[in-house]
Amino acid sequence: MNADLRLGEEVMDRVDELARFSASFEGLTRLYLSPQHRAAVDLVAEWMTEAGMPASVDAVGNVVGRYEGQEPGLPALLLGSHLDSVRNGGKYDGTLGVLAAIACVKRLEGRRLPFAIEVFGFGDEEGVRFPCALTGSSAVAGTLERSHFDVSDADGVVLSDALIEFGGDPDKFESVARNRADVLGYIEVHIEQGPVLENEGIPVGVVTSIAGASRFAVSVTGSSGHAGTVPMSMREDALAAAAEVVLDVERRCRGQDHLVGTVGQMNVEKGAPNVIPGTAHFSIDIRSPDDEVRKTAIDDIGRSIEAIGSRRRVRFDIRRTYEYPSCLCSAGFIEHLEAAVAHFGIKPRQISSGAGHDAMVLGELTRVGMLFVRCKGGISHAPEESISVQDVDTACRVLNSFVDALATAGET
Ligand code: HGY
Ligand code: MN
Ligand code: MN
């Protein structure tokens, strides 16, 4: 591998610079349309401009740079990833892909290709602040409805108001959508967020597919009451009902391969040690590479929730907050990415993604490809998320080689 790690070093330095924009000291917390997101967008826009791309922030809060091809207005290869994070997450998830894309344009040093390149720092892949997700990439893919912006965060801030305050415009979200004819494809560099590459001693992997996912916000309404006086047989305990659902999601998903289910958020309204919980809220996240497996599991869990509700005399309100079908990466892009990996003497390794990505949304607009980067212990969505400068350098070189091969092949 290259002794010269300058590409990787600059990207890693910039990850650290961006990691300063966090609402938490432990790990990275950079939520959509937050002050930390704004600071990151402004710095990334500077780096895009310095790399030769006029940069702007679009109506939904994505930061976008465009590098023209051999003549103005050519179809563009889209590159990038997201700048938002989960709470107390890692600093590479998303950010790595944005910075690798900028580095890919910067090293061209004015050399023009037979296509343009557009680099995106998407604003809301994680969907942690508002009960929705993938806002930025969905707007680019043209799959959003105006009602998407009517949701509120836990503090009651409406997404459309937060977007206006950020400098965006929810009434102009359609202006962000790209036409299929103007786009060559989308490539995203991203940490693997799993242990496969590390276990096999491989620095990068070529993604073949991205698991489909369904996410729900669930409210349980029972009856609150005095913890000391209401007999157990007369209780309509919202939290106990929620807990039964949590274990049911785990049981159902444990019972089948290629299926995962998670309840990652839960809270009790007006909770107190001496009060029977009257209302509880929780999330459900179900994923599978096979859409039928995911949908059958959701139907089964729905029936089980109904039975729990009637037995416990509580009411469940279930709202789907997002759903994306599994996405197959372009066979052509897989081939080109494998050739680029092999070019550096690395045995190409195909890998499927259990995590969701902006690429699965862009897959509704154009052909997509992803390059995974090995991460330590497979850990992600945690402060311990860690990658090496060597692997980042390799990933940048593979991306550059992919883009150059696409230009040589005249694929437009
Ligand atoms: O949830 C996911 O898979 C992604 O990290 N947003
Ligand atoms: Mn993530
Ligand atoms: Mn991510």
GROMACS .gro file of C-alpha atoms in nm, residues 118-381:
model
  264
  118GLU     CA    1  -2.185   1.675  -0.743
  119VAL     CA    2  -2.083   1.621  -0.382
  120PHE     CA    3  -2.351   1.608  -0.111
  121GLY     CA    4  -2.341   1.642   0.264
  122PHE     CA    5  -2.695   1.519   0.333
  123GLY     CA    6  -2.863   1.670   0.637
  124ASP     CA    7  -3.086   1.406   0.790
  125GLU     CA    8  -2.993   1.045   0.724
  126GLU     CA    9  -3.025   0.922   1.081
  127GLY     CA   10  -3.371   1.056   1.160
  128VAL     CA   11  -3.286   1.102   1.528
  129ARG     CA   12  -3.420   1.454   1.595
  130PHE     CA   13  -3.749   1.434   1.403
  131PRO     CA   14  -3.975   1.125   1.356
  132CYS     CA   15  -3.865   1.091   0.994
  133ALA     CA   16  -3.532   1.015   0.824
  134LEU     CA   17  -3.337   1.042   0.499
  135THR     CA   18  -3.488   1.387   0.437
  136GLY     CA   19  -3.192   1.526   0.242
  137SER     CA   20  -3.137   1.234   0.007
  138SER     CA   21  -3.512   1.179  -0.038
  139ALA     CA   22  -3.550   1.540  -0.154
  140VAL     CA   23  -3.270   1.487  -0.409
  141ALA     CA   24  -3.431   1.160  -0.522
  142GLY     CA   25  -3.764   1.340  -0.557
  143THR     CA   26  -3.951   1.101  -0.327
  144LEU     CA   27  -4.066   1.350  -0.058
  145GLU     CA   28  -4.414   1.490   0.010
  146ARG     CA   29  -4.466   1.838   0.161
  147SER     CA   30  -4.630   1.673   0.466
  148HIS     CA   31  -4.288   1.526   0.552
  149PHE     CA   32  -4.203   1.867   0.700
  150ASP     CA   33  -4.504   1.884   0.934
  151VAL     CA   34  -4.358   1.657   1.203
  152SER     CA   35  -4.223   1.790   1.534
  153ASP     CA   36  -3.925   1.700   1.746
  154ALA     CA   37  -3.946   1.604   2.117
  155ASP     CA   38  -3.947   1.975   2.210
  156GLY     CA   39  -4.242   2.046   1.982
  157VAL     CA   40  -4.032   2.225   1.719
  158VAL     CA   41  -4.192   2.167   1.379
  159LEU     CA   42  -3.948   2.050   1.110
  160SER     CA   43  -4.058   2.319   0.862
  161ASP     CA   44  -3.997   2.594   1.122
  162ALA     CA   45  -3.655   2.455   1.210
  163LEU     CA   46  -3.571   2.437   0.840
  164ILE     CA   47  -3.669   2.801   0.784
  165GLU     CA   48  -3.462   2.909   1.083
  166PHE     CA   49  -3.169   2.708   0.942
  167GLY     CA   50  -3.193   2.900   0.615
  168GLY     CA   51  -3.387   2.638   0.419
  169ASP     CA   52  -3.736   2.654   0.272
  170PRO     CA   53  -3.983   2.363   0.310
  171ASP     CA   54  -4.197   2.512   0.034
  172LYS     CA   55  -3.907   2.477  -0.207
  173PHE     CA   56  -3.815   2.113  -0.130
  174GLU     CA   57  -3.910   2.013  -0.485
  175SER     CA   58  -3.636   2.240  -0.625
  176VAL     CA   59  -3.380   1.998  -0.476
  177ALA     CA   60  -3.495   1.698  -0.682
  178ARG     CA   61  -3.259   1.584  -0.961
  179ASN     CA   62  -3.379   1.464  -1.301
  180ARG     CA   63  -3.287   1.108  -1.384
  181ALA     CA   64  -3.134   1.227  -1.714
  182ASP     CA   65  -2.898   1.466  -1.532
  183VAL     CA   66  -2.749   1.197  -1.308
  184LEU     CA   67  -2.498   0.924  -1.395
  185GLY     CA   68  -2.521   0.745  -1.061
  186TYR     CA   69  -2.437   0.776  -0.694
  187ILE     CA   70  -2.136   0.640  -0.505
  188GLU     CA   71  -2.105   0.649  -0.126
  189VAL     CA   72  -1.800   0.567   0.084
  190HIS     CA   73  -1.909   0.462   0.434
  191ILE     CA   74  -1.773   0.275   0.735
  192GLU     CA   75  -1.894  -0.084   0.744
  193GLN     CA   76  -2.050  -0.052   1.089
  194GLY     CA   77  -2.002  -0.426   1.128
  195PRO     CA   78  -1.720  -0.677   1.196
  196VAL     CA   79  -1.687  -0.861   0.863
  197LEU     CA   80  -1.399  -0.669   0.701
  198GLU     CA   81  -1.198  -0.656   1.022
  199ASN     CA   82  -1.251  -1.029   1.086
  200GLU     CA   83  -1.117  -1.107   0.739
  201GLY     CA   84  -0.834  -0.853   0.751
  202ILE     CA   85  -0.968  -0.660   0.452
  203PRO     CA   86  -0.954  -0.276   0.442
  204VAL     CA   87  -1.246  -0.213   0.205
  205GLY     CA   88  -1.552  -0.400   0.078
  206VAL     CA   89  -1.784  -0.356  -0.220
  207VAL     CA   90  -2.148  -0.336  -0.119
  208THR     CA   91  -2.395  -0.554  -0.311
  209SER     CA   92  -2.722  -0.465  -0.139
  210ILE     CA   93  -2.870  -0.257   0.142
  211ALA     CA   94  -3.128  -0.408   0.377
  212GLY     CA   95  -3.481  -0.272   0.363
  213ALA     CA   96  -3.605  -0.111   0.682
  214SER     CA   97  -3.931  -0.011   0.848
  215ARG     CA   98  -3.942   0.217   1.148
  216PHE     CA   99  -4.246   0.292   1.371
  217ALA     CA  100  -4.337   0.533   1.651
  218VAL     CA  101  -4.570   0.354   1.896
  219SER     CA  102  -4.781   0.509   2.175
  220VAL     CA  103  -4.947   0.297   2.443
  221THR     CA  104  -5.238   0.443   2.639
  222GLY     CA  105  -5.351   0.265   2.957
  223SER     CA  106  -5.461   0.410   3.291
  224SER     CA  107  -5.229   0.573   3.539
  225GLY     CA  108  -5.301   0.512   3.904
  226HIS     CA  109  -5.164   0.484   4.253
  227ALA     CA  110  -4.886   0.224   4.270
  228GLY     CA  111  -4.994   0.123   4.618
  229THR     CA  112  -5.368   0.089   4.588
  230VAL     CA  113  -5.466  -0.048   4.246
  231PRO     CA  114  -5.482  -0.431   4.255
  232MET     CA  115  -5.264  -0.597   3.988
  233SER     CA  116  -5.569  -0.756   3.823
  234MET     CA  117  -5.725  -0.415   3.766
  235ARG     CA  118  -5.423  -0.242   3.613
  236GLU     CA  119  -5.395  -0.108   3.257
  237ASP     CA  120  -5.021  -0.055   3.277
  238ALA     CA  121  -4.889   0.112   2.958
  239LEU     CA  122  -4.524   0.040   3.031
  240ALA     CA  123  -4.577  -0.325   3.115
  241ALA     CA  124  -4.766  -0.361   2.786
  242ALA     CA  125  -4.482  -0.189   2.600
  243ALA     CA  126  -4.230  -0.416   2.768
  244GLU     CA  127  -4.424  -0.721   2.651
  245VAL     CA  128  -4.409  -0.586   2.294
  246VAL     CA  129  -4.033  -0.526   2.322
  247LEU     CA  130  -3.974  -0.888   2.416
  248ASP     CA  131  -4.213  -0.999   2.144
  249VAL     CA  132  -4.019  -0.805   1.878
  250GLU     CA  133  -3.700  -0.971   2.001
  251ARG     CA  134  -3.857  -1.318   2.009
  252ARG     CA  135  -4.004  -1.286   1.657
  253CYS     CA  136  -3.683  -1.156   1.500
  254ARG     CA  137  -3.455  -1.396   1.685
  255GLY     CA  138  -3.660  -1.676   1.541
  256GLN     CA  139  -3.561  -1.614   1.179
  257ASP     CA  140  -3.235  -1.559   0.986
  258HIS     CA  141  -3.171  -1.235   0.795
  259LEU     CA  142  -3.414  -1.043   1.015
  260VAL     CA  143  -3.339  -0.794   1.293
  261GLY     CA  144  -3.573  -0.599   1.519
  262THR     CA  145  -3.484  -0.326   1.765
  263VAL     CA  146  -3.666  -0.109   2.017
  264GLY     CA  147  -3.411   0.170   2.065
  265GLN     CA  148  -3.617   0.444   2.224
  266MET     CA  149  -3.872   0.432   2.506
  267ASN     CA  150  -4.018   0.685   2.745
  268VAL     CA  151  -4.297   0.703   3.000
  269GLU     CA  152  -4.508   1.017   3.015
  270LYS     CA  153  -4.511   1.178   3.362
  271GLY     CA  154  -4.331   0.871   3.499
  272ALA     CA  155  -4.289   0.840   3.877
  273PRO     CA  156  -4.192   0.551   4.106
  274ASN     CA  157  -4.531   0.550   4.278
  275VAL     CA  158  -4.749   0.593   3.968
  276ILE     CA  159  -4.874   0.315   3.740
  277PRO     CA  160  -4.760   0.425   3.386
  278GLY     CA  161  -5.061   0.556   3.195
  279THR     CA  162  -4.887   0.642   2.868
  280ALA     CA  163  -4.566   0.518   2.711
  281HIS     CA  164  -4.396   0.577   2.378
  282PHE     CA  165  -4.140   0.363   2.198
  283SER     CA  166  -3.980   0.297   1.858
  284ILE     CA  167  -3.968  -0.025   1.654
  285ASP     CA  168  -3.710  -0.080   1.379
  286ILE     CA  169  -3.738  -0.394   1.161
  287ARG     CA  170  -3.489  -0.482   0.885
  288SER     CA  171  -3.413  -0.756   0.641
  289PRO     CA  172  -3.237  -0.787   0.303
  290ASP     CA  173  -3.556  -0.969   0.198
  291ASP     CA  174  -3.857  -0.737   0.182
  292GLU     CA  175  -4.107  -1.024   0.214
  293VAL     CA  176  -3.937  -1.146   0.534
  294ARG     CA  177  -3.953  -0.794   0.677
  295LYS     CA  178  -4.318  -0.742   0.584
  296THR     CA  179  -4.428  -1.081   0.724
  297ALA     CA  180  -4.248  -1.008   1.049
  298ILE     CA  181  -4.421  -0.669   1.072
  299ASP     CA  182  -4.761  -0.829   1.015
  300ASP     CA  183  -4.692  -1.090   1.284
  301ILE     CA  184  -4.576  -0.827   1.533
  302GLY     CA  185  -4.883  -0.617   1.452
  303ARG     CA  186  -5.113  -0.908   1.534
  304SER     CA  187  -4.926  -0.975   1.857
  305ILE     CA  188  -4.956  -0.609   1.960
  306GLU     CA  189  -5.331  -0.627   1.901
  307ALA     CA  190  -5.358  -0.934   2.127
  308ILE     CA  191  -5.148  -0.769   2.399
  309GLY     CA  192  -5.363  -0.456   2.377
  310SER     CA  193  -5.693  -0.638   2.422
  311ARG     CA  194  -5.563  -0.865   2.698
  312ARG     CA  195  -5.420  -0.569   2.892
  313ARG     CA  196  -5.702  -0.325   2.801
  314VAL     CA  197  -5.456  -0.067   2.665
  315ARG     CA  198  -5.464   0.115   2.329
  316PHE     CA  199  -5.171   0.103   2.088
  317ASP     CA  200  -5.130   0.375   1.824
  318ILE     CA  201  -4.868   0.276   1.567
  319ARG     CA  202  -4.729   0.525   1.313
  320ARG     CA  203  -4.481   0.423   1.044
  321THR     CA  204  -4.211   0.690   1.041
  322TYR     CA  205  -4.026   0.550   0.749
  323GLU     CA  206  -3.997   0.252   0.522
  324TYR     CA  207  -3.743   0.177   0.252
  325PRO     CA  208  -3.731  -0.138   0.040
  326SER     CA  209  -3.404  -0.326   0.017
  327CYS     CA  210  -3.181  -0.179  -0.252
  328LEU     CA  211  -2.957  -0.368  -0.496
  329CYS     CA  212  -2.637  -0.188  -0.595
  330SER     CA  213  -2.564  -0.150  -0.967
  331ALA     CA  214  -2.386  -0.457  -1.108
  332GLY     CA  215  -2.181  -0.225  -1.328
  333PHE     CA  216  -2.073  -0.014  -1.033
  334ILE     CA  217  -1.991  -0.327  -0.833
  335GLU     CA  218  -1.770  -0.445  -1.118
  336HIS     CA  219  -1.596  -0.106  -1.150
  337LEU     CA  220  -1.546  -0.078  -0.775
  338GLU     CA  221  -1.404  -0.432  -0.759
  339ALA     CA  222  -1.164  -0.346  -1.042
  340ALA     CA  223  -1.057  -0.033  -0.854
  341VAL     CA  224  -1.000  -0.237  -0.535
  342ALA     CA  225  -0.801  -0.501  -0.725
  343HIS     CA  226  -0.594  -0.222  -0.883
  344PHE     CA  227  -0.441  -0.170  -0.538
  345GLY     CA  228  -0.364  -0.538  -0.491
  346ILE     CA  229  -0.657  -0.599  -0.256
  347LYS     CA  230  -0.880  -0.901  -0.309
  348PRO     CA  231  -1.227  -0.755  -0.376
  349ARG     CA  232  -1.478  -0.861  -0.110
  350GLN     CA  233  -1.850  -0.822  -0.172
  351ILE     CA  234  -2.056  -0.742   0.135
  352SER     CA  235  -2.423  -0.664   0.202
  353SER     CA  236  -2.528  -0.377   0.428
  354GLY     CA  237  -2.754  -0.431   0.730
  355ALA     CA  238  -2.737  -0.059   0.799
  356GLY     CA  239  -2.944   0.188   0.601
  357HIS     CA  240  -2.779   0.458   0.393
  358ASP     CA  241  -2.864   0.755   0.173
  359ALA     CA  242  -2.767   0.527  -0.116
  360MET     CA  243  -3.087   0.324  -0.073
  361VAL     CA  244  -3.286   0.641  -0.130
  362LEU     CA  245  -3.078   0.755  -0.428
  363GLY     CA  246  -3.142   0.404  -0.563
  364GLU     CA  247  -3.494   0.529  -0.643
  365LEU     CA  248  -3.339   0.793  -0.875
  366THR     CA  249  -3.031   0.629  -1.026
  367ARG     CA  250  -2.785   0.336  -1.009
  368VAL     CA  251  -2.588   0.330  -0.685
  369GLY     CA  252  -2.268   0.181  -0.548
  370MET     CA  253  -2.107   0.181  -0.204
  371LEU     CA  254  -1.757   0.120  -0.076
  372PHE     CA  255  -1.729   0.006   0.287
  373VAL     CA  256  -1.430   0.082   0.507
  374ARG     CA  257  -1.321  -0.154   0.785
  375CYS     CA  258  -1.403  -0.027   1.132
  376LYS     CA  259  -1.252  -0.137   1.463
  377GLY     CA  260  -1.454  -0.409   1.634
  378GLY     CA  261  -1.737  -0.336   1.391
  379ILE     CA  262  -1.848  -0.070   1.638
  380SER     CA  263  -2.061   0.221   1.519
  381HIS     CA  264  -2.327   0.457   1.656
   0.00000   0.00000   0.00000
